[in-house]
Short mmCIF file of C-alpha atoms in Angstrom, two decimals:
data_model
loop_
_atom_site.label_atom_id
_atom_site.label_comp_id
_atom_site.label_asym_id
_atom_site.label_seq_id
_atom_site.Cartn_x
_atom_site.Cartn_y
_atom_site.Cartn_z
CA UNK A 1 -27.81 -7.33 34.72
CA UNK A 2 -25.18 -7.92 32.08
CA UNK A 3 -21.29 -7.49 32.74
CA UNK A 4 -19.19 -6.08 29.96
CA UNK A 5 -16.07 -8.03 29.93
CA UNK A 6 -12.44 -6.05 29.93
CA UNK A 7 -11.01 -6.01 26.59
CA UNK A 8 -7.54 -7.54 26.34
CA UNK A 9 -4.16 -7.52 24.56
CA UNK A 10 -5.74 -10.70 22.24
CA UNK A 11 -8.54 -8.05 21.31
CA UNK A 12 -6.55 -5.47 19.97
CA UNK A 13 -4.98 -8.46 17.69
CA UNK A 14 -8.25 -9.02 15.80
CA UNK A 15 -9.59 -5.34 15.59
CA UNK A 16 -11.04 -5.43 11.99
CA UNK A 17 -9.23 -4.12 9.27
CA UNK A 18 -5.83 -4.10 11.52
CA UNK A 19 -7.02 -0.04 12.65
CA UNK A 20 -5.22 1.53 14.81
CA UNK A 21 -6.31 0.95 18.58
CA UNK A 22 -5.51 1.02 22.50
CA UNK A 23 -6.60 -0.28 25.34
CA UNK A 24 -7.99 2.23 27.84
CA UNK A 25 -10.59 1.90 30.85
CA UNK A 26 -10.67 -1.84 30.14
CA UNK A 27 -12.29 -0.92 26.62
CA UNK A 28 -10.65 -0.76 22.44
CA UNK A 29 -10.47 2.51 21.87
CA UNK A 30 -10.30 3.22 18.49
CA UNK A 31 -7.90 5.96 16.98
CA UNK A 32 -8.69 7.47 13.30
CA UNK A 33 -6.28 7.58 10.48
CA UNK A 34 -4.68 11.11 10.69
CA UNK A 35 -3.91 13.46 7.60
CA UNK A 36 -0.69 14.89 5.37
CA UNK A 37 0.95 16.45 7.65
CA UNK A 38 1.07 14.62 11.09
CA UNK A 39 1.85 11.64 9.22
CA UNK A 40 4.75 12.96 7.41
CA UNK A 41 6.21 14.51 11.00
CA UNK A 42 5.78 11.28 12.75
CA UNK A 43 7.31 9.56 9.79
CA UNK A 44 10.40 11.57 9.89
CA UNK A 45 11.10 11.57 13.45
CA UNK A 46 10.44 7.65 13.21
CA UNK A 47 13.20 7.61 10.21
CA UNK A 48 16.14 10.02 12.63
CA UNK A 49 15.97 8.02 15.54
CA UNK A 50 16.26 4.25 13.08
CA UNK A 51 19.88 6.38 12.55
CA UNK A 52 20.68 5.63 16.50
CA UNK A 53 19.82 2.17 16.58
CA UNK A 54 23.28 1.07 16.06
CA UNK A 55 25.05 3.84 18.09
CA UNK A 56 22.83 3.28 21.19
CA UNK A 57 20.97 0.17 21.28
CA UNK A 58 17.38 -0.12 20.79
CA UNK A 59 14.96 0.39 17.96
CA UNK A 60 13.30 3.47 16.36
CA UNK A 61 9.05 2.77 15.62
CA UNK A 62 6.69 4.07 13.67
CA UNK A 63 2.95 4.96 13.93
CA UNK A 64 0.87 1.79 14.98
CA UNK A 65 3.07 -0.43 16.73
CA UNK A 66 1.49 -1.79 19.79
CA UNK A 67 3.11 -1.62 23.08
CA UNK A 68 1.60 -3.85 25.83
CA UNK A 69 1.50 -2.51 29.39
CA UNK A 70 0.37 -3.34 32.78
CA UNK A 71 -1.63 -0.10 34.16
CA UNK A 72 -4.90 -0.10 36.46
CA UNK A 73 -5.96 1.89 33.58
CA UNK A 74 -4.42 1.39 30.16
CA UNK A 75 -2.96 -1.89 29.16
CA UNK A 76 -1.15 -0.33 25.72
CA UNK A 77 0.30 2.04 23.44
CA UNK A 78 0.35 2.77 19.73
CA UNK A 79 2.53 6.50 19.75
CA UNK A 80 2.86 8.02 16.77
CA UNK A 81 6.81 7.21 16.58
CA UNK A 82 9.11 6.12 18.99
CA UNK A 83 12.45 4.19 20.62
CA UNK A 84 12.25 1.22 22.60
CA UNK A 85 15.13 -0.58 24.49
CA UNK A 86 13.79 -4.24 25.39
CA UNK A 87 13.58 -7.45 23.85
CA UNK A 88 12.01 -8.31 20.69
CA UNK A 89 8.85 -10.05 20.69
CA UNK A 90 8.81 -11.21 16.86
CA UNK A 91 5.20 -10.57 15.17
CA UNK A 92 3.79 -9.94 18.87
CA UNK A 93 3.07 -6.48 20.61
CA UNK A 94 5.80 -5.19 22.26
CA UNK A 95 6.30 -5.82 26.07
CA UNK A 96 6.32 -2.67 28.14
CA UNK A 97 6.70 0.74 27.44
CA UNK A 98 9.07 2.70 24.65
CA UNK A 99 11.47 5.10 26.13
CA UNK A 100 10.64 8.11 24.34
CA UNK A 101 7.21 8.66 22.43
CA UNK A 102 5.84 11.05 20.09
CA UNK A 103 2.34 11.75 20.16
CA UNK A 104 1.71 14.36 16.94
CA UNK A 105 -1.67 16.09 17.22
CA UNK A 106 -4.23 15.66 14.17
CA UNK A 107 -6.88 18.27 13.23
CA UNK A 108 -9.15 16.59 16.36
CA UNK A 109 -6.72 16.97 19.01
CA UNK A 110 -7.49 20.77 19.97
CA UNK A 111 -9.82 21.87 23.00
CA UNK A 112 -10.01 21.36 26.20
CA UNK A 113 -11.29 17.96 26.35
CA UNK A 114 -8.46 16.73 24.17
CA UNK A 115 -5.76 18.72 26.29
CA UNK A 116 -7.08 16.70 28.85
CA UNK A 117 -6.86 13.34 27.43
CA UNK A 118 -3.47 14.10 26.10
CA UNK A 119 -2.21 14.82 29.64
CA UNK A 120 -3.75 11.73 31.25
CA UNK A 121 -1.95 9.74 28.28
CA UNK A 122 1.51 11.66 28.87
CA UNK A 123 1.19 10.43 32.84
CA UNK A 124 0.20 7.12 31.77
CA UNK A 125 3.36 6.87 29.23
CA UNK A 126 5.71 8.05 32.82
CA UNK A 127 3.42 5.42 35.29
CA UNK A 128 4.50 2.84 32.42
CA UNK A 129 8.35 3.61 32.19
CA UNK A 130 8.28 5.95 29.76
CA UNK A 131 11.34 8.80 30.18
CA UNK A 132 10.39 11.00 27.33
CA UNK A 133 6.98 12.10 25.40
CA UNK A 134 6.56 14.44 23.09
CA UNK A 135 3.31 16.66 22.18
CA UNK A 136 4.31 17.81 18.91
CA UNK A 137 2.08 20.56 17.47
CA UNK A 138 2.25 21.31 14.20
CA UNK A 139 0.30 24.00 14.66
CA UNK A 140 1.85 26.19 16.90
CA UNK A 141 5.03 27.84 17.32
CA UNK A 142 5.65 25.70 20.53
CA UNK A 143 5.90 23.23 17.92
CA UNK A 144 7.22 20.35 20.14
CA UNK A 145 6.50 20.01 23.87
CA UNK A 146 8.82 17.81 24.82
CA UNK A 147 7.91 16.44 28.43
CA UNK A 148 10.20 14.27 30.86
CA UNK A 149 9.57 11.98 33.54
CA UNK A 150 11.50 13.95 36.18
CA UNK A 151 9.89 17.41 35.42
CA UNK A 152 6.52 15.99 33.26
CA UNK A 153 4.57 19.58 33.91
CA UNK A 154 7.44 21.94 32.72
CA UNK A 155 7.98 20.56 29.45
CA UNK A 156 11.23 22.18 27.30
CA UNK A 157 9.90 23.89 24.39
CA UNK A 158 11.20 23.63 20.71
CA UNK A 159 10.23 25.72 17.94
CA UNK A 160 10.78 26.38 14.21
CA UNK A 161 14.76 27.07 13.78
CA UNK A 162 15.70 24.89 16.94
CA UNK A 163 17.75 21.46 17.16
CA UNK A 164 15.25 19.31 19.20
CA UNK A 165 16.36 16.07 21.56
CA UNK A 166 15.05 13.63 23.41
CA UNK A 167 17.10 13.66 26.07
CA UNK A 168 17.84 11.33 28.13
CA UNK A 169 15.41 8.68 26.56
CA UNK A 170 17.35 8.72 23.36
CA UNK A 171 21.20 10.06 24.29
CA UNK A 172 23.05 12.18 21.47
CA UNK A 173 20.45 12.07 19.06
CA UNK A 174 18.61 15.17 17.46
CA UNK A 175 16.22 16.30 15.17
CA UNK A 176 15.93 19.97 13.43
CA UNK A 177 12.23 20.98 14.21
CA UNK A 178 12.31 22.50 10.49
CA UNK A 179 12.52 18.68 8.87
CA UNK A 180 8.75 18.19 10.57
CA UNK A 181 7.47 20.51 7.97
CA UNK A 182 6.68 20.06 4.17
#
């Protein structure tokens, strides 16, 4: 009988090639490069919120930073963009969770097996300290679902034409939806 050893935040430091990865169920999971135009949504909400850094305190991310946590189930984070309000940890992950992340689908994250795994990530991003996640869809006219910690199953829907927030992870700033889209 062999025991598999839990994977840990040291890991995730020497995953080859520096790929994108999380820690969930004890084990690296590996996440896959994602195409034009998630990257290019991510990118841009990344690039609005840097604007609120000075206004609010905190910093604006981009895709593949690495937030440690402390979950019986997860032990990080790597959102697609987000804002994060605690101390910097200099070339190390960062410690705890962001206040607001974005989590933009890719061409595999359709289907009832994803849905799930995208709503036991959302309640894993609120069980960490997370106020605000976003499920943005580029894909459908619900284009972001943006989810809170106080209401996490009714999320407030944006579309194309609207002025989304991220309220109250991120106070006063917004985003047109229509700047997501080539």
């Amino acid at each position: 009988m062999t025991t598999k050893l839990r994977a840990t935040i040291e890991d995730l430091y020497r995953v080859p090639d520096n790929a994108k990865a999380e820690i969930v169920e004890g084990e690296i999971v590996l996440m896959s490069p994602t195409g034009d135009m998630p990257a290019r949504a991510g990118f841009k909400i990344a690039m609005s919120l840097s604007q609120m850094e000075g206004e609010i305190g905190g910093r604006a991310y981009p895709d593949n930073v690495g937030y440690r946590v402390d979950l019986p189930y997860r032990d990080s984070f790597s959102p697609d963009a987000s804002f994060y309000v605690g101390k910097s940890t200099g070339m190390r992950f960062l410690e705890g969770a962001p206040v607001f992340a974005v989590e933009v689908r890719s061409e595999n994250d359709y289907g009832a097996i994803a849905e799930g795994a995208i709503a036991r990530k959302r309640g894993d991003y609120f069980a960490a300290g997370t106020l605000v996640v976003w499920d943005v869809d580029l894909l459908s006219p619900d284009v972001i679902r943006s989810h809170d910690v106080d209401n996490p199953d009714t999320p407030r829907i944006f579309r194309r034409g609207d002025i989304a927030d991220a309220e109250p992870a991120v106070p006063g700033w917004r985003i047109p939806v229509d700047e997501l889209f080539p």
